[in-house]
Short mmCIF file of C-alpha atoms (C1' of nucleotides) in Angstrom, two decimals:
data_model
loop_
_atom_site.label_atom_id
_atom_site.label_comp_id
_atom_site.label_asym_id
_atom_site.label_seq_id
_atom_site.Cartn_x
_atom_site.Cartn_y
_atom_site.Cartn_z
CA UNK A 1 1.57 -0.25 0.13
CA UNK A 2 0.80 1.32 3.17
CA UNK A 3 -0.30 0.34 3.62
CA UNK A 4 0.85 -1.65 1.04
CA UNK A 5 4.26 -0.43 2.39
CA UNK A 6 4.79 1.06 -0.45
CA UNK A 7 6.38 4.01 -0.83
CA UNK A 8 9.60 6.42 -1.12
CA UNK A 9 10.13 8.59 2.14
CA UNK A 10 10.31 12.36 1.94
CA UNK A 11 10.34 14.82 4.70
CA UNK A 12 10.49 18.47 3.43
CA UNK A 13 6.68 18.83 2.51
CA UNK A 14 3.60 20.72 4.11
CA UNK A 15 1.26 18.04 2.98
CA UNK A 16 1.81 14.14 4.43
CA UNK A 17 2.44 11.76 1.69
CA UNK A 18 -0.45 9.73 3.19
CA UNK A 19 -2.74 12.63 2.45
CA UNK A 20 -1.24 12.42 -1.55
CA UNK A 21 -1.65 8.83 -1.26
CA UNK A 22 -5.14 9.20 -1.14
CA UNK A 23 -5.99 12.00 -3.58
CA UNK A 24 -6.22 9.79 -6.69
CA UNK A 25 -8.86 7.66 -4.90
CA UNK A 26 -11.06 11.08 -4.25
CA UNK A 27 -10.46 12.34 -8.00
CA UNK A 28 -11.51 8.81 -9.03
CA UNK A 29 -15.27 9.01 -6.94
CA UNK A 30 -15.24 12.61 -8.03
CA UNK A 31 -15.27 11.74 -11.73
CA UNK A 32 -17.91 8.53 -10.80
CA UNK A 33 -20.46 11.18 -9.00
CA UNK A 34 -20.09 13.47 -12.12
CA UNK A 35 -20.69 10.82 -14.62
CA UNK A 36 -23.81 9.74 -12.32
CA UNK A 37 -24.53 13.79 -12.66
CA UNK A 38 -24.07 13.89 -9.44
CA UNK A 39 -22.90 18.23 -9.50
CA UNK A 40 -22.97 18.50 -5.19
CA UNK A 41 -20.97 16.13 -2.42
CA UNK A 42 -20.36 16.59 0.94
CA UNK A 43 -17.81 15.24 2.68
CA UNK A 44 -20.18 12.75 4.52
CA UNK A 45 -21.32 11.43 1.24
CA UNK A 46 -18.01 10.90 -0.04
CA UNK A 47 -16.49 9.29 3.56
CA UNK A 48 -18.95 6.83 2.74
CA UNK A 49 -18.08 6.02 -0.86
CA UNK A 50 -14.53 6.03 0.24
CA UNK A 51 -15.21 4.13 3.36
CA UNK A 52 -13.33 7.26 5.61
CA UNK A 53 -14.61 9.64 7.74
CA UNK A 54 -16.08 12.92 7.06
CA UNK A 55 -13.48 14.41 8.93
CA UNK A 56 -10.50 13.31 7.32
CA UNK A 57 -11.93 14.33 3.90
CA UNK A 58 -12.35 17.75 5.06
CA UNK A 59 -8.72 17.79 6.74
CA UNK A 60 -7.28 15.95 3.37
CA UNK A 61 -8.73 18.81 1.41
CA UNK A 62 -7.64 21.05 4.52
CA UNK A 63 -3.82 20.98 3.64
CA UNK A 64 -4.15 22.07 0.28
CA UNK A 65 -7.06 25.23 -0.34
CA UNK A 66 -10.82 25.74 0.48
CA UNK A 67 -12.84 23.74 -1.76
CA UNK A 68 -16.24 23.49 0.06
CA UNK A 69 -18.78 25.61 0.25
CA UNK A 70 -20.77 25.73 4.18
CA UNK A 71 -23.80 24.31 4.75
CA UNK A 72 -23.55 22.73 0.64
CA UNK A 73 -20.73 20.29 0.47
CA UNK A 74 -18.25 20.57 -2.44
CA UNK A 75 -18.87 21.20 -6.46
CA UNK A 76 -18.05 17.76 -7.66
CA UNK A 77 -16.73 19.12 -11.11
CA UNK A 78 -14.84 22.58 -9.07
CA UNK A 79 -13.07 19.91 -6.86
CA UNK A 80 -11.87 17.06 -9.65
CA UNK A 81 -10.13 20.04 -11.23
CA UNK A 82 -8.28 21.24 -8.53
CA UNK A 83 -7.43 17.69 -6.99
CA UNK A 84 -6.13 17.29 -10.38
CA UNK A 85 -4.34 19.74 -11.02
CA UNK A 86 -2.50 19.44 -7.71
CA UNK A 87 -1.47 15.80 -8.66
CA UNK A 88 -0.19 17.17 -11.98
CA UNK A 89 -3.60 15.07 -13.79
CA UNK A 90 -4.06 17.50 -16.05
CA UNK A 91 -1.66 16.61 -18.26
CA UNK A 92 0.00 13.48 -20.54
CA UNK A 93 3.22 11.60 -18.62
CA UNK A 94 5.24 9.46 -20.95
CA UNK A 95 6.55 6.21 -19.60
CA UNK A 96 9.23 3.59 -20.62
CA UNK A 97 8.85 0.41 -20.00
CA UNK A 98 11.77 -2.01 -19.20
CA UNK A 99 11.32 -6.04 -20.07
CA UNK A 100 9.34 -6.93 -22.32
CA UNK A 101 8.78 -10.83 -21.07
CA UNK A 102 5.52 -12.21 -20.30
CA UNK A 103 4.80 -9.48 -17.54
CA UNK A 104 5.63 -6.50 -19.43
CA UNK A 105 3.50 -7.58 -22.45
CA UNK A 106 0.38 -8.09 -20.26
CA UNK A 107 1.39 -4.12 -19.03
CA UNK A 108 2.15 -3.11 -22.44
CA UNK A 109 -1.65 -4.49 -23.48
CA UNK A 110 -3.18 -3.39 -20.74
CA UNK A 111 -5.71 -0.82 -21.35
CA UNK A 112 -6.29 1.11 -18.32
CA UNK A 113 -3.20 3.41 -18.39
CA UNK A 114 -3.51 5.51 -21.38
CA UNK A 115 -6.82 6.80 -20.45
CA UNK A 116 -5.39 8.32 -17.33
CA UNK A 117 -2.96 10.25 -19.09
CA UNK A 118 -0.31 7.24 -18.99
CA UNK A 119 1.54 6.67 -22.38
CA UNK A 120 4.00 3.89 -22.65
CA UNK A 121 6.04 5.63 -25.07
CA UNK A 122 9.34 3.07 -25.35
CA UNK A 123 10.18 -0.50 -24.21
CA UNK A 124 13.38 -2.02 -23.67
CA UNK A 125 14.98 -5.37 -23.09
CA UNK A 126 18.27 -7.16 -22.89
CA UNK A 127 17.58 -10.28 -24.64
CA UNK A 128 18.51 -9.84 -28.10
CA UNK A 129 15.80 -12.35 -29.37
CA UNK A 130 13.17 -9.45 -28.85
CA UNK A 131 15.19 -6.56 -29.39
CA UNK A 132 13.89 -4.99 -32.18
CA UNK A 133 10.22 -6.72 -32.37
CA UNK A 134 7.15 -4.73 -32.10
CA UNK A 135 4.50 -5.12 -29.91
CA UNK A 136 1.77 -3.06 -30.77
CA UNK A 137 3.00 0.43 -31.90
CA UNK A 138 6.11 -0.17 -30.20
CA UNK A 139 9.57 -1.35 -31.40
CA UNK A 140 11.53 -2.90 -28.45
CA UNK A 141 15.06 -1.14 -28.07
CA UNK A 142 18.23 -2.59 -26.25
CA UNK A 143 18.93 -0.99 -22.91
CA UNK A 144 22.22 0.97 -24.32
CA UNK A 145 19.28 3.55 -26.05
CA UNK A 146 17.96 4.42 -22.71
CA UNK A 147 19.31 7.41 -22.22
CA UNK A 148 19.12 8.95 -25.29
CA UNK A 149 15.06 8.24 -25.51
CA UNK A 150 14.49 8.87 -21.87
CA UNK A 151 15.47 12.60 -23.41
CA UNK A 152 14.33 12.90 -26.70
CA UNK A 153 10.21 11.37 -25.10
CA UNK A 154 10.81 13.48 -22.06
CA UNK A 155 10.04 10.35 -20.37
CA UNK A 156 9.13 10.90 -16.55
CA UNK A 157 8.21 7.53 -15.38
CA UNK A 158 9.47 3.86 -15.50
CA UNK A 159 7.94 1.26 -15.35
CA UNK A 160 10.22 -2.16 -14.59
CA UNK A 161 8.95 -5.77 -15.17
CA UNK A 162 12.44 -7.50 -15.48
CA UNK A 163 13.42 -10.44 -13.53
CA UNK A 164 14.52 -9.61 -9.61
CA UNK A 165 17.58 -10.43 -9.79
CA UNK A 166 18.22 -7.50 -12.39
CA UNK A 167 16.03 -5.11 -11.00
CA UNK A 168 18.44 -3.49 -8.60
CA UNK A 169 20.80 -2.95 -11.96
CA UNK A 170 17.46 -1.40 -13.93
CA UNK A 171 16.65 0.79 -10.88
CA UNK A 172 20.07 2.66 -11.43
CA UNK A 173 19.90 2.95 -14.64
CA UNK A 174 16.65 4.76 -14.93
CA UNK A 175 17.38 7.14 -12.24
CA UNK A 176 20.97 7.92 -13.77
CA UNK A 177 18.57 8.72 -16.78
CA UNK A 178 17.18 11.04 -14.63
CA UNK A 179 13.69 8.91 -14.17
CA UNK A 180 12.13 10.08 -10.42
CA UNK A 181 9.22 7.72 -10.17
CA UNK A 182 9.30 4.29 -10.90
CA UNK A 183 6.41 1.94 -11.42
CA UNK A 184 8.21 -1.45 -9.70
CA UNK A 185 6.41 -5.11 -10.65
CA UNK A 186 9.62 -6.80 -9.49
CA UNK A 187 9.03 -8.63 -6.10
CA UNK A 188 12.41 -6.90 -4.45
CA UNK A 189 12.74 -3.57 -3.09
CA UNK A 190 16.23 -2.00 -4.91
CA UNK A 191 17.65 0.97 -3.18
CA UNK A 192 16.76 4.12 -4.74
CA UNK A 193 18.06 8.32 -4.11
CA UNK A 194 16.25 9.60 -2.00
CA UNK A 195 14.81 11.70 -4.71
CA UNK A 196 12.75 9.20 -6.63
CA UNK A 197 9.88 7.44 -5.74
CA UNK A 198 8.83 4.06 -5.72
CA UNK A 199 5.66 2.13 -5.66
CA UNK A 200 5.62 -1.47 -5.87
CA UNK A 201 3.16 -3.86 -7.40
CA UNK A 202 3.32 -6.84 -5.54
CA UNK A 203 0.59 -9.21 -5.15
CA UNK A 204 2.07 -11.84 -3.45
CA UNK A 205 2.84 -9.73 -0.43
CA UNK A 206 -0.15 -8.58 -0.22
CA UNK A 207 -1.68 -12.82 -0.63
CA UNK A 208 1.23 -13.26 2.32
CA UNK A 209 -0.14 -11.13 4.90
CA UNK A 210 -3.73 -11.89 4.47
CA UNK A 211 -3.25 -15.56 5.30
CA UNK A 212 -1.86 -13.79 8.45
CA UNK A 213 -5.89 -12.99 8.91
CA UNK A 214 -7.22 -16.35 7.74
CA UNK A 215 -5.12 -18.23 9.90
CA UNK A 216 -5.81 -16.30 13.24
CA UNK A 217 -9.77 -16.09 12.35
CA UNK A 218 -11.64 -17.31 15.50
CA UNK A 219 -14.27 -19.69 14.22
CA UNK A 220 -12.82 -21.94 11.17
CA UNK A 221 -15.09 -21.97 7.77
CA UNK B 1 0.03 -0.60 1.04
CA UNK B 2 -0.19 0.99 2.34
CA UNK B 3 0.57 1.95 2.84
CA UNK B 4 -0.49 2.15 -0.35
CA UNK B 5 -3.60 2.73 1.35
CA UNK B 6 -4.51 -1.04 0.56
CA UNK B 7 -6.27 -3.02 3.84
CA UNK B 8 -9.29 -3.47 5.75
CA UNK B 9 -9.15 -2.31 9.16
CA UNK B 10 -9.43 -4.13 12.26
CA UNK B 11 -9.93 -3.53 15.80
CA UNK B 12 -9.26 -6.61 18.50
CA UNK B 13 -5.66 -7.50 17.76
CA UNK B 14 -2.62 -7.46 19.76
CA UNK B 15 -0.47 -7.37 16.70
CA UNK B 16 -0.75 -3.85 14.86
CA UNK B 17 -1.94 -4.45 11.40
CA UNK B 18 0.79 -2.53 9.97
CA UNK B 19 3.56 -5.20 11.37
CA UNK B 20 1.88 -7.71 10.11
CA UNK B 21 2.13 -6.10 6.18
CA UNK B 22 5.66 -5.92 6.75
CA UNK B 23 6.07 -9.63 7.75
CA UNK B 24 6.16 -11.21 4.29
CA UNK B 25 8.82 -8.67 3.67
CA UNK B 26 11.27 -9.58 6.31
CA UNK B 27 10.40 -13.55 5.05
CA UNK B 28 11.59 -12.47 2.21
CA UNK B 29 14.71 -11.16 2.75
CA UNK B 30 15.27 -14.29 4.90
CA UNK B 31 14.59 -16.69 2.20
CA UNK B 32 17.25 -14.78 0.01
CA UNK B 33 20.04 -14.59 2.92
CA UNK B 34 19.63 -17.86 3.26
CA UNK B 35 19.85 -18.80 -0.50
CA UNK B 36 23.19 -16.65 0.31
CA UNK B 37 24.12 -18.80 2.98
CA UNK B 38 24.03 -16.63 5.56
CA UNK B 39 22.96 -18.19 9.21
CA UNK B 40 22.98 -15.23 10.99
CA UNK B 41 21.27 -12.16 10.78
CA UNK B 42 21.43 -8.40 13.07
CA UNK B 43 18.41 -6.03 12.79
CA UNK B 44 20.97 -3.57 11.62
CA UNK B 45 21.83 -5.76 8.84
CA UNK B 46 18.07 -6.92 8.42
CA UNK B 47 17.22 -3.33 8.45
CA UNK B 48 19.54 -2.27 6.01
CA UNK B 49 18.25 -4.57 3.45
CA UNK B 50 15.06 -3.18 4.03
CA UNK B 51 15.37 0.34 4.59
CA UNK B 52 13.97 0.23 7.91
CA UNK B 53 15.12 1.02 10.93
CA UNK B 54 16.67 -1.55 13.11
CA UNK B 55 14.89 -0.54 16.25
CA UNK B 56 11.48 -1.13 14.08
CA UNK B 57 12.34 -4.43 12.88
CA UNK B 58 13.30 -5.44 16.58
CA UNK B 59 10.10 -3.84 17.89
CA UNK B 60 8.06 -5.36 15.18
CA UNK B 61 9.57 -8.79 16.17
CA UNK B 62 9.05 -7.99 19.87
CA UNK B 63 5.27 -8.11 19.10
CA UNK B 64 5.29 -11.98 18.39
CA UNK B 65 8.09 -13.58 20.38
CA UNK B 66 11.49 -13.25 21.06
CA UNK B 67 13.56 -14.74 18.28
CA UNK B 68 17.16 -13.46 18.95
CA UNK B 69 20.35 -13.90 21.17
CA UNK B 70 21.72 -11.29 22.42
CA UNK B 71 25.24 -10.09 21.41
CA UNK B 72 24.19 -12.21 18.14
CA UNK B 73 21.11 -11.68 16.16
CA UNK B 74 18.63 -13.54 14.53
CA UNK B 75 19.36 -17.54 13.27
CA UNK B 76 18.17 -17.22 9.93
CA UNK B 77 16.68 -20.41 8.77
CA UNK B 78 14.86 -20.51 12.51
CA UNK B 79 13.15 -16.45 12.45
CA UNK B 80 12.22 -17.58 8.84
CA UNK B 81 10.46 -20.88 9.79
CA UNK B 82 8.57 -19.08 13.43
CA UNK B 83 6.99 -15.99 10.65
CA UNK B 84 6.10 -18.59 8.02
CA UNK B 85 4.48 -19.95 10.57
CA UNK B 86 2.49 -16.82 12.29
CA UNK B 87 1.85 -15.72 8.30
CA UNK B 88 0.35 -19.09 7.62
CA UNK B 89 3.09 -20.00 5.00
CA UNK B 90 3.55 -23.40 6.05
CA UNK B 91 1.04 -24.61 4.10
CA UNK B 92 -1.16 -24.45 0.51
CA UNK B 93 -4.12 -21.73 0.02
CA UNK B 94 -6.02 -22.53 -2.73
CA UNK B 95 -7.61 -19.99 -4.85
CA UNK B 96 -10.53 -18.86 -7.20
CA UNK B 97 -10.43 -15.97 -9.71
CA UNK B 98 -13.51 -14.50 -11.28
CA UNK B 99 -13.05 -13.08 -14.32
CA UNK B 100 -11.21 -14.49 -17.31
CA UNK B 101 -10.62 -11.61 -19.58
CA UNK B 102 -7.10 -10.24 -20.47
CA UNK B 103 -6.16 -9.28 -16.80
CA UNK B 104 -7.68 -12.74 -15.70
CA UNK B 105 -5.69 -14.76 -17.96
CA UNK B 106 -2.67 -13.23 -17.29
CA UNK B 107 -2.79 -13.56 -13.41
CA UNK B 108 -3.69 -17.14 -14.56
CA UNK B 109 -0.39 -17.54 -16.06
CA UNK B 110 1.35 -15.47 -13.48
CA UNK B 111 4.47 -17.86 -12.34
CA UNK B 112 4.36 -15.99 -8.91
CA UNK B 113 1.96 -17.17 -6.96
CA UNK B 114 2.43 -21.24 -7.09
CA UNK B 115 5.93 -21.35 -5.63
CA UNK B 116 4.53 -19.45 -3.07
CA UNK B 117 1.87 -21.75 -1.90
CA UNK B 118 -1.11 -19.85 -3.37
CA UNK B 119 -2.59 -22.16 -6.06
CA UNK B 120 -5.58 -21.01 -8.41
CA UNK B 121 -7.83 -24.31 -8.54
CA UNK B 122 -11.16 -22.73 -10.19
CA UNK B 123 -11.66 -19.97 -12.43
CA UNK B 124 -15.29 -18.51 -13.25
CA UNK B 125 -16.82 -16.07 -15.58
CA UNK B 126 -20.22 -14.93 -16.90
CA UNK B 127 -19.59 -15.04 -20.75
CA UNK B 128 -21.10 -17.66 -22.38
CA UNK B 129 -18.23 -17.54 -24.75
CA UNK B 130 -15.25 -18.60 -22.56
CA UNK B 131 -17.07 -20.88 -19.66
CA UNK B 132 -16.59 -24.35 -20.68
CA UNK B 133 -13.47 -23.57 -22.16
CA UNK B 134 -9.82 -24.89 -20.84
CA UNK B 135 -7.03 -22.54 -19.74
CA UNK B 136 -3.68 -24.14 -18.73
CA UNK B 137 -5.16 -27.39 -16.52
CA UNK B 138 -8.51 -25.03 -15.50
CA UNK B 139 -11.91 -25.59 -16.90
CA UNK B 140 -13.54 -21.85 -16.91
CA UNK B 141 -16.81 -22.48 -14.74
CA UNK B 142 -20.05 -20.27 -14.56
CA UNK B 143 -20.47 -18.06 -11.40
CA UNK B 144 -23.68 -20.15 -10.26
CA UNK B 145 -20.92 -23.13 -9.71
CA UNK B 146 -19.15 -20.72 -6.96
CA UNK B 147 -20.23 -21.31 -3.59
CA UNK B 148 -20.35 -25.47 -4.54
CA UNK B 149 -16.60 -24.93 -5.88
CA UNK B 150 -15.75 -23.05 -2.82
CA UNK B 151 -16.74 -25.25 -0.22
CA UNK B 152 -15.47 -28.65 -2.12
CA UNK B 153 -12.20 -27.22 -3.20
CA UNK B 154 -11.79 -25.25 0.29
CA UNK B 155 -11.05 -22.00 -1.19
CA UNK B 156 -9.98 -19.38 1.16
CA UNK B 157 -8.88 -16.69 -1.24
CA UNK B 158 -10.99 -14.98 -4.20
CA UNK B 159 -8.91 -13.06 -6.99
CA UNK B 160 -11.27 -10.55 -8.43
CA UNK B 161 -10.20 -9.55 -12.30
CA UNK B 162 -13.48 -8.61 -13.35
CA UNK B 163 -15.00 -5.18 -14.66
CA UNK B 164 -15.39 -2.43 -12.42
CA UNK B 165 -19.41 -2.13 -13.17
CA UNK B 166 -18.97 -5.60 -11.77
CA UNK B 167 -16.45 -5.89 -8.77
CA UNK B 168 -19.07 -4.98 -6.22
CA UNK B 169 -21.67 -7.76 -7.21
CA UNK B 170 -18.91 -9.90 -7.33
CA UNK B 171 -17.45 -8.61 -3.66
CA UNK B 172 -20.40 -9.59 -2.84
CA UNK B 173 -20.97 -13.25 -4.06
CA UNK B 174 -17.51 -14.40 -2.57
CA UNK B 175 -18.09 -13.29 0.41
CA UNK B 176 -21.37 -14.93 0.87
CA UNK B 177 -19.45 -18.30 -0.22
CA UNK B 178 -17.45 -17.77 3.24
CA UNK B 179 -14.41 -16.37 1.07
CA UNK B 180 -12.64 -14.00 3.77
CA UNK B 181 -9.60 -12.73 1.68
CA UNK B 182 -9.32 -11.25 -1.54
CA UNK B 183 -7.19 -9.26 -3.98
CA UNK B 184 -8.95 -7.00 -6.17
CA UNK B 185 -7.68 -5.95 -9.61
CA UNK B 186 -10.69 -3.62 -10.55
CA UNK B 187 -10.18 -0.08 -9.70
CA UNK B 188 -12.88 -0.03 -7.19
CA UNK B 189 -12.78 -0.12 -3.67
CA UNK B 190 -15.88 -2.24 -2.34
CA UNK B 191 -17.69 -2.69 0.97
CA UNK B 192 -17.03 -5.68 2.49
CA UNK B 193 -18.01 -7.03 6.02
CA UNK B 194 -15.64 -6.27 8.39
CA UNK B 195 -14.17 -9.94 8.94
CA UNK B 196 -13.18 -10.18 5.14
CA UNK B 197 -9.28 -8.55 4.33
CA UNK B 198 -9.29 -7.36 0.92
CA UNK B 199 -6.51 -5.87 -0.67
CA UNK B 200 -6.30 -4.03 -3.73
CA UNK B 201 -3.74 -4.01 -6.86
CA UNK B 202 -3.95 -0.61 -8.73
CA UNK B 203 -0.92 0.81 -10.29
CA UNK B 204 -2.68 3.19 -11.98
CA UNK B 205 -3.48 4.93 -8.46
CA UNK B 206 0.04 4.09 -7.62
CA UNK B 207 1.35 6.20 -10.73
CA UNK B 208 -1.18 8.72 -9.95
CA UNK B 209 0.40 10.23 -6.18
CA UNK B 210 3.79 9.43 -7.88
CA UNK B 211 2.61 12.60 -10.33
CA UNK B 212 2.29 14.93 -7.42
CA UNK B 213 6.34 14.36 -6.61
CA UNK B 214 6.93 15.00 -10.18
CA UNK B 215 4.97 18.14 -10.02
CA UNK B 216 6.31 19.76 -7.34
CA UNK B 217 9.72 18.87 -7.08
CA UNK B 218 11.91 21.95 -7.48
CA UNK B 219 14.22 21.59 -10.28
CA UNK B 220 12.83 20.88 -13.16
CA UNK B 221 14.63 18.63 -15.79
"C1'" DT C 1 -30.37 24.24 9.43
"C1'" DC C 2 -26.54 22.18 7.15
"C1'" DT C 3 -21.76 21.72 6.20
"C1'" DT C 4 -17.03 23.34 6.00
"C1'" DG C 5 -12.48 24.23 7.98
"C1'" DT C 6 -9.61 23.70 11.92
"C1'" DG C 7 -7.42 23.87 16.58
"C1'" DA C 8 -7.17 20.47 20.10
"C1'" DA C 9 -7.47 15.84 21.72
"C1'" DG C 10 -6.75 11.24 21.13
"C1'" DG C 11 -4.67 7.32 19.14
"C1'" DT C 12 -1.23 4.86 16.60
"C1'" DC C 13 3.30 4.06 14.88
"C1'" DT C 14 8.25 4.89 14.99
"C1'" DT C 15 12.40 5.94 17.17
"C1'" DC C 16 15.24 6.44 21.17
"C1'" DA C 17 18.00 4.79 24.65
"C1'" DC C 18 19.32 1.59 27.82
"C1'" DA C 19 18.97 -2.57 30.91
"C1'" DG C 20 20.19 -7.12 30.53
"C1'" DC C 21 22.20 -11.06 28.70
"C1'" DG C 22 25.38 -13.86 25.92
"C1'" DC D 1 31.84 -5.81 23.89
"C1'" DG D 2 27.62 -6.47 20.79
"C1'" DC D 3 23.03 -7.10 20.19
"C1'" DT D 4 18.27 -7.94 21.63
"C1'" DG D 5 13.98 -6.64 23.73
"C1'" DT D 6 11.32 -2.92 25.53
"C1'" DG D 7 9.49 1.01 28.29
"C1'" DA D 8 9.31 5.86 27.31
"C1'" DA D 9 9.46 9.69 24.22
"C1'" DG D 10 8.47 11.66 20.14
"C1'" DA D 11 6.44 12.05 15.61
"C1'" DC D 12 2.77 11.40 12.92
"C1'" DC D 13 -2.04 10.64 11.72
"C1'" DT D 14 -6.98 10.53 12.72
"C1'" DT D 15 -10.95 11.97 15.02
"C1'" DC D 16 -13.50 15.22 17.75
"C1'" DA D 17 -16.10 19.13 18.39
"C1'" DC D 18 -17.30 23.60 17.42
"C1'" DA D 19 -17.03 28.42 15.45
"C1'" DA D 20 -18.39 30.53 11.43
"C1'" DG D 21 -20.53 31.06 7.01
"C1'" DA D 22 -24.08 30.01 3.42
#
DNA sequence: TCTTGTGAAGGTCTTCACAGCG
DNA sequence: CGCTGTGAAGACCTTCACAAGA
């Protein structure tokens, strides 16, 4: 969460995870400007969409090719493709998801993930009362059929919205399935390899350490 | 976030910003030792649970008191009770959310954030078809009702789960009610004035850097 | 002239390592 | 002896400032 702190650690790479971290965010004002028709940006223009500086745009984009043009800025279409195709965007990632409770339907309904490439593909569950019921397309399997459909879907991504005290037990079971990024809605933080990444979802933390702000605030109202 | 890349900045604080995410963490962990029964707590051991280093957990501590005995650790129930009380845990926040749509209702019925001392007490919209009507023990209100609701209900925190053609306008309206925290669903990032803390819940950005690891790492399978 | 790309500088955060105390 | 609290060192990240190209 960086700043949500809210991510996997990794140390053999030429380009800082904080510099990935923010990629998405630039692809997603990239595709804004070109729906506005916007076809030109320079790195001043987008600091200020973004609310960063010009300069760390231009050292962002620095660690990974020469996008920009001198004296013109960057093609707005020329740049979403690249950024995307360096976050692997390009392309469809299935996903599982595990628990299907009240959380995981509201994940399982909600729309914004399939449009960015995102297709929940399989759900699974423990309790027997929903194992086997289908939500939407889906029919919800029983954990023991992990394995075998994390394979047969080529499925990449988890996503877990089971019960904390579980999620430690999920956590290992997806990454013995051979799952390296993990979607986490479970307010604990299980121990992972060092090989898969994590990124939590965790409102509450982030509610806990904004009262931080109110309560320190100098004048009161 | 932070790390996800998830706060408003600030200048004029003894207390880096970046301790203070990680605060509500280490409360955490201290609830459940103590729901363990443990009374006693190292940094090593604190650390461990956390996947932090112990020296950072000490430092981090250093920056608001001096909590431990030597040769001993940390009491438990005692480092719990002195964060709750720098986080401003010790007491009730109450909270609006705009927007009552799918993602609205479901944070509405989110069993999460009660226990925790964040209570939703109003909930507003602009469609004529739901204001009026009754979720759980709320009565959904019209956004002209806002700034009245805030000041009588002493709202501190805004939820946003609105559109993001929206999120901006709304940005706005909260914070010209005096609302100076707020946790944004949409997928936008919106200016703010500098004394408001908003942090942002977007797991579809999360999902997105995750694709990068995915992409690159070396064997493939 | 305008803007990129980038070494260098500056700032922030993390880790080290040890004095000091129980 | 074990562990905290903390200056100092080191790593990392951001910003500056300017050469170079369109």
């Amino acid at each position: 969460m960086a700043l949500q702190p809210d991510n996997t650690p990794s140390q053999p790479s030429r380009v800082p995870d904080v510099v990935i971290d923010r990629l998405p965010q630039y692809v997603r004002i990239l595709h804004a400007l070109m729906d506005s028709g916007v076809e030109v940006v320079s790195s001043h223009q987008l600091g200020r969409r973004l609310q960063v500086t010009p300069a760390q745009i231009r050292k962002d984009l620095s660690y990974l090719g020469r996008f920009g043009k001198q004296g013109r800025g960057y093609d707005v279409r020329y740049l979403a493709s690249e950024l995307k195709q360096i976050l692997g965007l390009n392309r469809r990632w299935n996903v599982c998801l595990i628990g299907v409770g009240r959380l995981g339907r509201a994940i399982l309904s909600y729309p914004g993930f399939a449009p960015e490439g995102f297709e929940i593909v399989a759900a699974f569950d423990t309790d027997d009362r929903v194992v086997g019921a289908t939500l939407g397309e889906l029919k919800v399997q029983p954990m023991d059929e992990l394995g075998e459909t994390v394979e047969r879907l080529n499925i990449s991504i988890g996503v877990i919205a089971v019960p904390s005290s579980v999620a430690q037990e999920v956590m290992k079971l997806l990454t013995e399935c051979g799952v390296e990024a993990i979607l986490n809605y479970a307010p604990v933080y299980p121990h992972v390899p060092e090989r898969v990444r994590v990124r939590n979802v965790d409102p509450v933390l982030s509610l806990q350490s904004m009262t931080y702000y109110l309560s320190h605030r100098n004048n009161h109202g």
